[in-house]
XYZ file of C-alpha atoms in Angstrom:
743
model
C 109.942 24.129 69.815
C 110.074 27.324 67.808
C 109.927 26.873 64.139
C 109.217 23.343 64.448
C 106.817 21.891 61.841
C 104.500 18.910 62.054
C 103.529 16.585 59.276
C 100.140 15.105 58.546
C 99.789 11.582 59.694
C 100.113 9.132 56.930
C 98.010 6.532 58.498
C 95.387 4.641 56.065
C 91.854 5.819 56.384
C 89.462 3.903 58.432
C 87.472 1.036 56.756
C 84.176 2.105 55.644
C 81.212 1.049 57.641
C 79.868 -2.477 57.132
C 76.735 -0.918 55.601
C 78.667 0.728 52.885
C 80.946 -2.137 51.885
C 78.342 -3.469 49.623
C 78.231 -0.388 47.502
C 82.179 -0.166 47.240
C 82.019 -1.095 43.652
C 79.623 1.815 43.175
C 81.796 4.316 45.007
C 84.784 3.234 43.066
C 83.015 4.035 39.838
C 81.973 7.461 40.960
C 85.111 8.344 43.156
C 86.148 11.034 40.565
C 82.891 12.928 41.155
C 83.421 15.821 43.614
C 81.441 15.569 46.744
C 78.162 17.249 46.569
C 76.792 19.671 49.049
C 74.309 18.275 51.442
C 71.157 18.605 49.495
C 72.855 17.575 46.309
C 74.314 14.378 48.054
C 70.862 13.420 49.164
C 69.469 13.557 45.694
C 72.543 11.776 44.344
C 71.998 8.884 46.706
C 68.254 8.801 45.916
C 69.347 8.595 42.154
C 71.537 5.627 42.944
C 68.631 3.892 44.657
C 66.285 4.446 41.892
C 68.795 3.099 39.440
C 68.970 -0.149 41.628
C 65.299 -0.183 42.004
C 64.921 -0.089 38.124
C 67.434 -2.844 37.676
C 65.624 -4.988 40.155
C 62.140 -4.019 38.606
C 63.532 -4.898 35.190
C 64.657 -8.407 36.424
C 61.470 -9.169 38.105
C 59.531 -7.970 35.045
C 61.544 -10.295 32.912
C 60.897 -13.293 35.220
C 57.161 -12.334 35.412
C 56.687 -12.008 31.723
C 58.452 -15.294 31.058
C 56.075 -17.053 33.425
C 52.965 -15.295 32.066
C 53.801 -16.287 28.390
C 53.657 -19.917 29.638
C 50.014 -19.700 30.964
C 47.040 -20.410 28.649
C 45.239 -17.310 27.266
C 42.202 -16.374 29.198
C 38.924 -16.486 27.542
C 38.330 -13.488 25.198
C 35.609 -10.959 25.946
C 32.433 -11.542 23.818
C 32.330 -8.377 21.766
C 28.704 -7.441 20.766
C 28.063 -6.533 17.251
C 25.301 -4.439 15.685
C 22.504 -6.448 13.956
C 21.025 -4.847 10.778
C 17.672 -5.075 9.162
C 17.332 -4.727 5.279
C 14.356 -4.021 3.150
C 13.553 -6.002 0.024
C 15.932 -3.912 -1.973
C 18.943 -4.570 0.237
C 19.065 -1.096 1.732
C 19.659 -0.781 5.560
C 16.273 -0.352 7.236
C 17.252 -0.399 10.852
C 19.769 -1.583 13.396
C 19.611 -3.379 16.741
C 22.418 -2.840 19.057
C 23.629 -2.542 22.665
C 26.964 -1.499 21.398
C 27.471 -0.202 17.753
C 29.979 -2.521 16.305
C 30.454 -4.070 12.920
C 33.521 -6.245 12.478
C 35.616 -5.890 9.205
C 38.715 -7.531 7.612
C 41.809 -5.438 7.133
C 41.313 -5.338 3.543
C 38.074 -3.607 4.185
C 39.731 -0.683 5.780
C 41.234 2.212 3.919
C 45.172 1.816 3.791
C 45.470 5.608 4.889
C 43.115 4.886 7.908
C 45.482 1.932 8.929
C 48.685 3.984 8.507
C 47.170 6.937 10.517
C 46.464 4.616 13.356
C 49.907 2.884 13.420
C 51.689 6.159 12.959
C 50.049 7.775 15.942
C 49.702 4.881 18.272
C 52.719 2.449 17.605
C 55.055 3.687 14.742
C 57.282 0.615 15.106
C 54.326 -1.964 15.184
C 55.337 -3.829 12.199
C 59.129 -4.134 13.153
C 58.993 -4.260 16.958
C 58.057 -7.119 19.314
C 54.912 -7.404 21.259
C 56.192 -5.083 23.879
C 58.600 -2.232 24.049
C 60.771 -2.986 27.313
C 62.342 0.485 27.442
C 58.948 2.274 27.139
C 57.466 -0.043 29.668
C 60.079 0.493 32.303
C 59.964 4.244 31.597
C 56.289 4.136 32.156
C 56.510 2.209 35.318
C 59.073 4.368 36.978
C 56.998 7.349 36.110
C 54.012 5.778 37.621
C 55.899 4.795 40.845
C 57.312 8.453 40.972
C 53.733 9.680 40.751
C 54.506 11.579 37.518
C 52.695 9.499 34.858
C 49.692 7.138 34.566
C 49.359 3.514 33.999
C 48.235 3.969 30.247
C 51.826 4.856 29.014
C 54.171 2.414 27.250
C 51.542 0.187 25.565
C 52.027 -1.111 22.003
C 49.083 -1.794 19.668
C 49.645 -5.568 20.621
C 49.252 -4.528 24.201
C 46.171 -2.327 23.697
C 44.516 -5.163 21.866
C 45.194 -7.727 24.521
C 43.821 -5.221 27.284
C 40.640 -4.824 25.163
C 40.316 -8.604 24.275
C 41.457 -10.302 27.601
C 41.581 -7.863 30.470
C 39.785 -5.081 32.354
C 40.466 -1.620 32.403
C 41.885 -1.625 35.932
C 44.978 0.496 36.198
C 47.546 -1.355 38.366
C 51.134 -2.551 37.914
C 50.129 -6.123 38.131
C 47.561 -5.613 35.367
C 50.218 -3.881 33.229
C 52.563 -6.916 33.741
C 49.810 -9.372 32.821
C 49.092 -7.300 29.739
C 52.671 -7.375 28.605
C 52.964 -11.233 29.210
C 49.720 -11.955 27.380
C 50.968 -9.678 24.452
C 53.977 -11.844 23.992
C 51.822 -14.912 23.928
C 49.299 -13.368 21.501
C 52.114 -12.312 19.170
C 53.139 -16.073 18.974
C 49.758 -17.062 17.892
C 48.713 -14.350 15.572
C 50.369 -12.465 12.821
C 50.854 -8.755 13.016
C 47.830 -8.188 10.390
C 45.475 -10.414 12.547
C 46.456 -8.342 15.788
C 45.962 -4.999 13.897
C 42.652 -6.168 12.482
C 41.295 -7.157 16.020
C 42.624 -3.987 17.397
C 40.701 -1.846 14.776
C 37.553 -3.927 15.478
C 37.536 -3.408 19.231
C 38.584 0.108 20.181
C 36.017 2.635 21.220
C 35.668 5.665 19.235
C 32.971 7.630 21.040
C 29.268 8.192 20.246
C 28.652 4.639 21.150
C 30.667 3.245 18.188
C 32.988 0.505 18.705
C 35.393 -0.453 15.920
C 36.523 1.559 12.882
C 33.523 0.470 10.669
C 31.044 1.836 13.181
C 33.117 4.884 13.719
C 33.333 5.650 10.000
C 29.555 5.238 9.775
C 28.789 7.234 12.900
C 31.066 10.214 12.168
C 31.153 10.474 8.384
C 28.396 8.100 7.005
C 30.798 6.040 4.951
C 32.374 2.553 5.224
C 35.756 1.846 6.554
C 37.174 1.411 3.048
C 35.896 4.750 2.006
C 37.851 6.791 4.613
C 40.091 9.687 3.225
C 43.128 11.374 4.847
C 41.221 14.244 6.894
C 38.679 11.582 8.116
C 41.561 8.937 9.046
C 43.710 11.478 10.879
C 40.741 12.605 12.829
C 39.817 9.174 13.877
C 43.261 8.129 14.742
C 43.708 11.260 16.958
C 40.521 10.470 18.954
C 41.695 6.985 20.158
C 43.185 8.242 23.221
C 40.234 10.334 24.244
C 37.298 9.500 22.081
C 34.594 11.473 23.929
C 36.645 14.604 24.660
C 38.048 14.746 21.179
C 34.747 14.609 19.396
C 34.845 17.470 16.908
C 31.335 18.466 17.803
C 32.239 18.550 21.483
C 35.611 20.162 21.360
C 36.835 21.103 17.857
C 39.993 22.692 19.223
C 41.050 19.273 20.897
C 39.987 17.377 17.891
C 41.895 19.622 15.519
C 45.090 19.331 17.676
C 44.841 15.584 17.688
C 44.170 15.565 13.993
C 47.301 17.785 13.475
C 49.476 15.562 15.565
C 48.363 12.451 13.291
C 49.090 14.512 10.236
C 52.600 15.385 11.451
C 53.314 11.636 12.367
C 52.374 10.597 8.825
C 54.677 13.355 7.305
C 57.359 11.951 9.731
C 57.008 8.452 8.527
C 56.867 9.792 5.000
C 53.432 8.355 4.293
C 51.979 11.660 3.092
C 53.627 15.086 2.126
C 53.561 18.318 4.020
C 51.346 19.948 1.424
C 48.883 17.042 1.768
C 48.884 17.301 5.541
C 48.285 21.129 5.387
C 45.414 20.623 2.942
C 43.759 17.977 5.166
C 44.100 20.004 8.139
C 42.505 23.136 6.679
C 39.074 21.377 5.851
C 36.419 22.529 8.219
C 34.985 19.678 10.255
C 31.393 20.760 9.302
C 32.248 19.671 5.620
C 32.657 16.081 6.630
C 31.674 15.300 10.128
C 27.913 14.298 10.741
C 26.208 15.771 13.771
C 25.710 13.313 16.740
C 22.537 11.466 17.169
C 20.834 9.478 19.930
C 22.297 6.125 20.728
C 21.019 3.143 18.819
C 17.765 1.588 20.012
C 15.858 -1.571 19.148
C 13.463 0.535 16.869
C 14.952 3.472 15.051
C 13.001 6.306 13.372
C 12.484 4.753 10.209
C 10.767 6.561 7.190
C 7.203 6.279 6.132
C 5.939 4.695 9.329
C 8.164 1.491 8.835
C 8.985 1.615 12.615
C 5.864 -0.720 13.127
C 7.197 -3.262 10.688
C 10.682 -3.162 12.234
C 9.218 -3.796 15.555
C 7.126 -6.591 14.300
C 10.559 -8.007 12.780
C 12.102 -7.848 16.183
C 9.307 -9.676 17.881
C 9.502 -12.448 15.179
C 13.217 -12.655 15.806
C 12.719 -12.976 19.532
C 10.772 -16.285 19.052
C 13.949 -17.830 17.748
C 16.926 -15.747 19.206
C 17.741 -14.087 22.581
C 17.744 -10.369 23.005
C 21.511 -10.461 23.402
C 21.905 -12.423 19.957
C 19.555 -9.652 18.312
C 21.214 -6.682 19.832
C 24.828 -8.020 19.897
C 25.013 -10.978 17.649
C 25.986 -9.172 14.414
C 22.734 -10.663 12.642
C 21.810 -9.456 9.124
C 18.073 -9.761 8.776
C 16.611 -9.501 5.218
C 12.961 -8.670 5.079
C 9.978 -8.376 2.706
C 9.264 -4.555 2.965
C 9.273 -2.797 -0.548
C 10.383 0.785 0.296
C 8.350 2.153 -2.827
C 5.189 0.430 -1.573
C 5.738 1.388 2.027
C 5.920 5.085 1.055
C 2.710 4.792 -1.095
C 0.887 2.994 1.839
C 1.760 5.530 4.402
C 1.027 8.471 2.205
C -2.439 6.848 1.244
C -3.473 6.475 4.885
C -1.898 9.503 6.539
C -0.670 11.650 3.756
C -3.548 14.066 3.062
C -4.538 14.550 6.751
C -7.989 12.951 6.740
C -6.933 10.717 9.415
C -5.020 12.356 12.251
C -5.148 10.688 15.536
C -2.673 13.024 16.907
C -5.489 15.665 16.908
C -8.158 13.308 18.039
C -9.322 11.778 14.820
C -9.584 8.156 13.848
C -6.595 6.123 12.888
C -5.917 3.896 9.944
C -3.937 0.626 9.262
C -2.774 -1.084 5.989
C -1.134 -4.368 5.026
C -0.181 -5.257 1.667
C 0.981 -8.792 0.683
C 2.059 -10.516 -2.518
C 0.924 -13.972 -3.672
C 3.852 -15.777 -1.882
C 2.877 -14.258 1.480
C 5.623 -11.525 1.730
C 4.442 -8.568 3.483
C 5.310 -5.600 1.024
C 3.878 -2.691 3.127
C 2.672 -2.304 6.685
C 1.140 0.888 8.272
C 0.408 0.268 11.794
C -0.255 3.691 13.032
C 0.585 7.474 12.386
C 3.615 7.758 14.488
C 5.422 4.988 16.388
C 6.985 7.351 18.920
C 3.594 8.522 20.083
C 1.991 5.124 20.117
C 3.814 1.868 19.643
C 0.731 -0.217 19.390
C 0.572 -1.749 15.997
C -3.010 -1.509 14.674
C -2.106 -3.709 11.797
C -1.277 -6.756 13.956
C -4.188 -6.651 16.347
C -3.339 -8.648 19.588
C 0.184 -9.399 18.340
C 0.941 -5.693 17.976
C 0.216 -4.816 21.620
C -3.485 -3.772 21.151
C -6.664 -5.697 20.268
C -8.237 -7.134 17.187
C -11.161 -5.253 15.435
C -14.418 -6.540 14.087
C -14.153 -7.032 10.282
C -17.726 -6.371 9.310
C -18.950 -7.731 6.068
C -15.334 -8.443 4.849
C -15.984 -11.770 6.646
C -18.670 -12.513 3.988
C -15.774 -13.278 1.675
C -14.827 -16.067 3.971
C -18.408 -17.362 4.102
C -18.326 -17.207 0.286
C -15.345 -19.416 0.050
C -16.835 -21.954 2.246
C -20.068 -21.895 0.223
C -18.252 -22.575 -3.034
C -15.888 -25.264 -1.309
C -19.097 -27.111 -0.283
C -20.168 -27.112 -3.909
C -22.974 -24.662 -3.910
C -23.419 -22.193 -6.756
C -23.163 -18.455 -6.123
C -26.222 -18.191 -8.305
C -28.376 -19.586 -5.582
C -31.253 -17.228 -4.898
C -32.605 -16.693 -1.456
C -35.016 -14.193 0.139
C -33.602 -10.537 0.684
C -35.997 -8.820 3.080
C -34.721 -5.721 5.086
C -35.011 -7.940 8.190
C -34.942 -11.491 9.191
C -35.396 -13.440 12.511
C -33.570 -16.603 13.301
C -35.470 -18.324 16.035
C -32.966 -19.573 18.670
C -30.021 -17.993 16.708
C -28.806 -16.059 19.557
C -27.849 -18.561 22.234
C -31.364 -19.950 22.388
C -33.009 -16.476 21.916
C -34.281 -14.934 18.607
C -31.643 -13.414 16.550
C -32.752 -10.351 14.490
C -30.731 -9.165 11.556
C -31.319 -6.204 9.448
C -29.715 -4.774 6.292
C -27.496 -1.665 6.551
C -29.755 1.197 7.465
C -32.802 -1.171 7.102
C -32.237 -1.075 3.321
C -34.914 -2.655 1.328
C -33.879 -4.647 -1.648
C -35.351 -6.981 -4.188
C -37.566 -9.536 -2.449
C -35.200 -12.301 -3.734
C -31.512 -12.093 -4.614
C -28.773 -14.256 -5.821
C -25.569 -14.703 -3.670
C -23.742 -12.830 -6.288
C -26.038 -9.789 -5.937
C -26.150 -10.156 -2.185
C -22.299 -9.956 -2.086
C -22.131 -7.039 -4.353
C -24.528 -5.086 -2.217
C -23.489 -6.650 1.121
C -27.023 -7.879 2.052
C -26.819 -9.009 5.667
C -30.256 -10.966 5.550
C -29.160 -13.116 2.704
C -25.734 -13.834 4.261
C -27.258 -14.816 7.690
C -29.435 -17.362 5.968
C -26.382 -18.884 4.356
C -24.639 -19.352 7.550
C -27.769 -20.707 9.028
C -28.055 -23.170 6.597
C -24.435 -24.222 6.229
C -23.476 -23.850 9.942
C -21.098 -21.582 11.775
C -18.846 -24.502 12.361
C -18.082 -24.696 8.555
C -17.461 -20.951 8.405
C -15.038 -21.468 11.359
C -13.194 -24.148 9.408
C -12.810 -21.980 6.405
C -11.476 -18.933 8.626
C -9.030 -21.181 10.249
C -7.814 -22.476 6.780
C -7.379 -19.035 5.795
C -5.117 -18.390 8.880
C -7.454 -16.968 11.527
C -6.789 -18.842 14.854
C -9.678 -20.902 16.278
C -9.227 -19.058 19.551
C -10.378 -15.749 17.825
C -13.592 -17.344 16.352
C -17.031 -17.166 18.104
C -18.828 -20.075 16.446
C -22.117 -18.333 16.126
C -24.326 -16.895 13.453
C -23.077 -13.265 13.894
C -19.713 -14.245 12.703
C -20.771 -13.841 9.116
C -21.348 -10.334 9.737
C -17.849 -9.890 11.057
C -18.085 -9.771 14.880
C -14.940 -11.785 15.696
C -11.853 -9.615 16.516
C -9.139 -10.079 13.807
C -6.271 -8.032 12.447
C -5.686 -6.414 9.007
C -2.658 -8.730 8.702
C -4.846 -11.824 9.058
C -7.567 -10.305 6.605
C -4.859 -9.741 4.044
C -3.477 -13.233 4.254
C -7.048 -14.572 3.811
C -7.801 -12.501 0.826
C -4.392 -13.077 -0.619
C -5.528 -16.679 -0.794
C -8.218 -15.588 -3.254
C -5.430 -13.787 -5.473
C -3.299 -16.939 -5.612
C -5.754 -19.476 -7.026
C -6.950 -20.612 -3.536
C -3.479 -21.157 -2.015
C -2.918 -19.775 1.432
C 0.495 -18.487 2.328
C 1.429 -17.549 5.922
C 2.454 -13.876 6.222
C 6.150 -13.511 5.828
C 8.254 -10.582 7.266
C 11.673 -12.059 7.114
C 13.221 -13.918 4.183
C 16.826 -14.581 5.396
C 18.813 -14.308 8.539
C 22.659 -14.651 8.473
C 25.194 -14.264 11.360
C 28.275 -11.853 11.432
C 30.328 -14.379 9.330
C 27.658 -14.697 6.588
C 26.326 -18.056 7.620
C 22.700 -18.700 7.022
C 20.688 -18.842 10.409
C 17.195 -20.373 11.034
C 14.107 -18.391 9.960
C 11.827 -17.421 12.847
C 8.677 -18.094 10.642
C 8.934 -20.650 7.998
C 7.161 -20.442 4.767
C 3.741 -22.166 4.851
C 1.354 -22.820 1.860
C -1.779 -24.830 1.572
C -4.366 -25.420 -0.989
C -7.732 -24.218 0.473
C -9.834 -23.775 -2.691
C -9.479 -25.357 -6.186
C -8.638 -22.965 -8.940
C -12.038 -23.309 -10.394
C -13.537 -22.510 -6.934
C -11.278 -19.603 -6.624
C -11.950 -18.175 -9.874
C -15.741 -18.268 -9.195
C -15.111 -16.436 -5.860
C -13.172 -13.955 -7.478
C -15.664 -13.187 -10.107
C -18.312 -12.722 -7.394
C -15.964 -10.225 -5.438
C -15.299 -8.377 -8.667
C -19.053 -7.465 -8.803
C -18.473 -5.570 -5.416
C -16.201 -3.189 -7.252
C -17.937 -3.107 -10.646
C -21.581 -3.030 -9.505
C -21.724 -2.780 -5.657
C -20.477 -1.194 -2.545
C -16.729 -1.023 -3.431
C -16.974 1.170 -6.549
C -14.579 3.710 -5.129
C -11.763 1.064 -5.094
C -11.784 0.613 -8.960
C -9.838 2.250 -11.637
C -6.420 1.376 -10.480
C -5.171 0.008 -13.725
C -5.949 -3.508 -13.090
C -8.904 -6.024 -12.613
C -9.890 -5.688 -8.960
C -11.842 -7.928 -6.421
C -12.611 -7.120 -2.950
C -15.143 -6.598 -0.174
C -16.286 -3.656 1.950
C -16.984 -3.961 5.669
C -18.530 -1.640 8.258
C -19.451 -2.541 11.835
C -22.233 -1.377 14.169
C -22.363 2.355 14.293
C -19.347 2.562 11.914
C -16.784 1.964 14.685
C -14.771 0.018 12.142
C -14.730 0.198 8.444
C -12.756 -1.853 6.063
C -11.869 -2.605 2.256
C -10.153 -5.772 1.644
C -9.179 -6.378 -2.068
C -6.710 -7.628 -4.477
C -5.413 -7.601 -8.039
C -4.148 -10.843 -9.413
C -0.810 -10.215 -7.824
C -1.140 -7.976 -4.708
C -3.678 -8.078 -1.880
C -4.200 -5.180 0.513
C -6.449 -4.601 3.550
C -7.349 -1.247 4.741
C -8.933 -0.644 8.116
C -9.879 2.660 9.981
C -11.449 3.481 13.338
C -10.620 4.943 16.751
C -7.683 3.138 18.105
C -8.633 3.091 21.907
C -12.321 2.168 21.737
C -15.390 1.689 19.369
C -16.246 5.451 19.115
C -18.695 5.707 16.094
C -17.416 7.342 12.847
C -20.601 8.920 11.175
C -20.403 9.457 7.462
C -17.857 6.479 7.079
C -18.453 3.080 5.677
C -16.261 0.568 4.133
C -16.891 1.805 0.610
C -16.050 5.482 1.406
C -12.608 6.419 2.995
C -11.154 2.826 3.344
C -12.001 2.040 -0.448
C -10.735 5.423 -1.505
C -7.513 4.861 0.673
C -7.210 1.305 -1.072
C -7.582 2.862 -4.382
C -4.958 5.719 -3.900
C -2.476 3.131 -2.557
C -2.931 0.501 -5.262
C -3.000 2.896 -8.027
C 0.346 4.308 -6.846
C 1.722 0.762 -6.443
C 0.725 -0.333 -9.960
C 2.051 2.868 -11.454
C 5.545 2.503 -9.773
C 5.590 -1.370 -10.148
C 3.314 -2.525 -12.991
C 3.854 -6.398 -12.292
C 1.103 -5.926 -9.581
C -1.600 -5.571 -12.346
C -3.057 -8.256 -14.410
C -6.247 -10.118 -15.355
C -7.951 -12.846 -13.218
C -8.658 -16.218 -14.511
C -11.653 -16.394 -16.857
C -14.823 -18.115 -15.440
C -16.626 -20.011 -18.215
C -19.304 -22.008 -16.213
C -20.914 -21.152 -12.834
C -22.288 -24.444 -11.843
C -22.866 -26.212 -8.354
C -25.746 -27.142 -5.979
C -28.526 -24.788 -5.586
C -28.694 -23.476 -1.912
C -32.353 -23.439 -0.893
C -33.713 -21.029 1.749
C -33.964 -22.398 5.376
C -37.083 -24.400 6.049
C -40.128 -22.706 6.884
C -40.376 -21.581 10.518
C -36.541 -21.652 10.915
C -36.257 -18.076 9.569
C -39.027 -15.576 10.016
C -39.694 -13.191 7.268
C -41.633 -9.978 7.069
C -45.406 -10.624 6.023
C -45.904 -11.597 2.365
C -42.423 -13.038 1.820
C -42.370 -16.716 1.552
C -39.476 -19.263 1.445
C -39.655 -20.229 -2.212
C -36.445 -20.326 -4.213
C -35.773 -19.987 -7.799
C -33.468 -21.833 -10.258
C -29.726 -21.378 -9.957
C -29.611 -19.107 -13.037
C -29.566 -15.447 -12.132
C -30.522 -12.468 -14.433
C -27.621 -10.576 -13.097
C -24.871 -12.604 -14.796
C -23.326 -10.384 -17.409
C -24.299 -12.972 -20.249
C -26.003 -16.280 -20.502
C -25.560 -18.567 -23.514
C -26.142 -22.239 -23.831
C -26.912 -24.336 -20.864
C -24.757 -27.644 -20.544
C -26.264 -30.938 -19.421
C -25.488 -30.232 -15.890
C -27.463 -27.130 -15.788
C -24.448 -24.746 -15.466
C -24.430 -21.353 -16.963
C -21.856 -20.104 -19.283
C -20.281 -16.905 -18.133
C -18.458 -14.394 -20.334
C -16.474 -11.919 -18.250
C -16.947 -8.368 -19.320
C -14.042 -6.014 -19.461
C -14.260 -3.691 -16.475
C -14.433 -0.029 -17.300
C -13.197 2.733 -15.066
C -16.480 4.692 -15.428
C -18.187 5.258 -12.113
C -15.379 3.710 -10.289
C -12.963 6.305 -9.726
C -13.139 7.614 -5.995
C -14.558 11.082 -5.335
C -11.974 13.925 -5.538
C -12.680 14.613 -1.718
C -13.210 12.276 1.076
C -16.145 12.649 3.527
C -15.009 13.975 6.785
C -15.318 11.273 9.596
C -16.959 12.536 12.608
C -18.176 11.403 15.982
C -21.311 13.594 16.060
C -24.407 11.645 15.252
C -26.763 12.485 12.320
C -29.710 14.692 12.792
C -32.092 11.528 12.879
C -30.506 8.596 14.575
C -31.549 5.180 13.559
C -31.600 2.181 15.848
C -31.166 -1.259 14.625
C -30.701 -4.877 16.008
C -28.105 -5.483 13.547
C -24.616 -6.764 14.929
C -22.935 -5.463 12.058
C -24.450 -3.189 9.288
C -22.180 -4.750 6.621
C -21.871 -2.159 4.000
């Protein structure tokens, strides 16, 4: 019909599909929104689903966190702490570590360092809870959508929990567990306790864990000395410690430092001017260059590496390697830095000994009267050879023959048995002991077949190191008695041979053992076991067991010891050890030289300090022609002791006076038991020797009064130049049957 119009039907719209009915409440809330285009509609629907997912996730998170807070805390990770070794003055000597970590308390950290970390990592730390739910959900949604990573959204409490209780695994489940445990930890610990634990656990690069180790590693200061530029740099490195090292990438390090400085200004902890000034300081002005990772033995000055390794080996007898390298021990030692420097300089300082160029080596040990080892030189360079020549077998090498320094031990036994050192014996250039060499004849000669007076007192024989006299003494007294004295002076029975040759120094011993033996003579006849460690504490400062306990025992009476010292003084005043004198104190000691000069020694002491010096080729018994104990070793001993006394005068002093030299007369062996050259019999004289400085009245017991003369330095200062040791034989070689020349 023309002009007819039609109306739109007014029927109600169809009901929404069943699948949409559940979202009706959402459609009503958004019905005013214009219908999007096709692409826009798809994005809008996705947005709705993400919102729903976030709500569901938040609900699950709440339930999960509630359940996690009800479970017990897992066992905390054992965090290794660096152990430190200190010298006798309390200065750090070395460190042992798997991880470089030293725990500190919060008051031991500079306030600006604490604030720098808080402003950078978690500015609301002191006012918020253990977690930040909004940050966590935002981070998780970002993770699910693939635009983030699992590291975001963590508070300082969560970071502490991750370091202390969890692994570095990056999963949502680990993140949930981290949050739940953070809530649990926050109930048990205060904010300050959590922050302290956090600062002690985080890694700062260069092998350093915790803020104390980081402060030392990067700046050489303690955590309580950190300033603004240092603190801002460290705080900026927490998220990327290796990549933000200022020596590896200064641009990244500077950017991170600037971020921290801006955060501090934002939080009104510093001014903009302070931030600008701190950020303008070149890193080279305050950042240390990186060094190699910590090892069990660091490059210590003046050859102290050998001492440090000896300390470590002693610790291993009581503590495990894990405790030493990660237990935070503090080990206080006996090493005197002044004496150690003097000792190393005396042995290797002038280049006379240079094993790096094929020359002989040297070793030195110095000990006080309580057994504390004050200096130890075990070699020229630990990095080139870790064998400690001062320790013998215990140092990874082998012992060395002591030569005639062992006569001092024989002299001690002679006096202990009650014999007089004034006893006179035949002193030929050569003697033969029938059956003295396992049933075969034992022939002994003096050094280079030296001819002496036909007869000689023990005092004279000691001063001039006369082998033929001393072999008669041991033949008379017996090697077993010599062994007993050696054991009493600290030389193990397993290292003794129980034969006549021992008195000439054929057993293998170490400089440390010989120092301890002669230190007995310096301390009125009291033996002290060598000590390297005086105190050990754990990381909390609690005293821990010592690996070697102090040992002291009386070996000689003070009277016997004074007589022995008087005899050994004559070695320096009138005998083979003259080069050792003139150090500013009374000196006693003994020289020693083995066959073909393969080993040369001087062992000596003042009233308060004992030192043994050895030299020779480390790997074998290569001869050292032009070298005897009275030459280079005695000179090195002199230089060291003179420097020690000049620096620390307490090592000097006077020996106890000797008023009477009594005792039994030791007679020569019976006829036939010792064969002498033709014309020299076995007669003996009285116990009074014409070599005693002065003789006055004789008491009823036939003893001789001795007045000690004041030693002079004339003729006892060492030569200005040392003879050069060489392996080339002299033009005319001499052959002897002497096991040890003895000079």
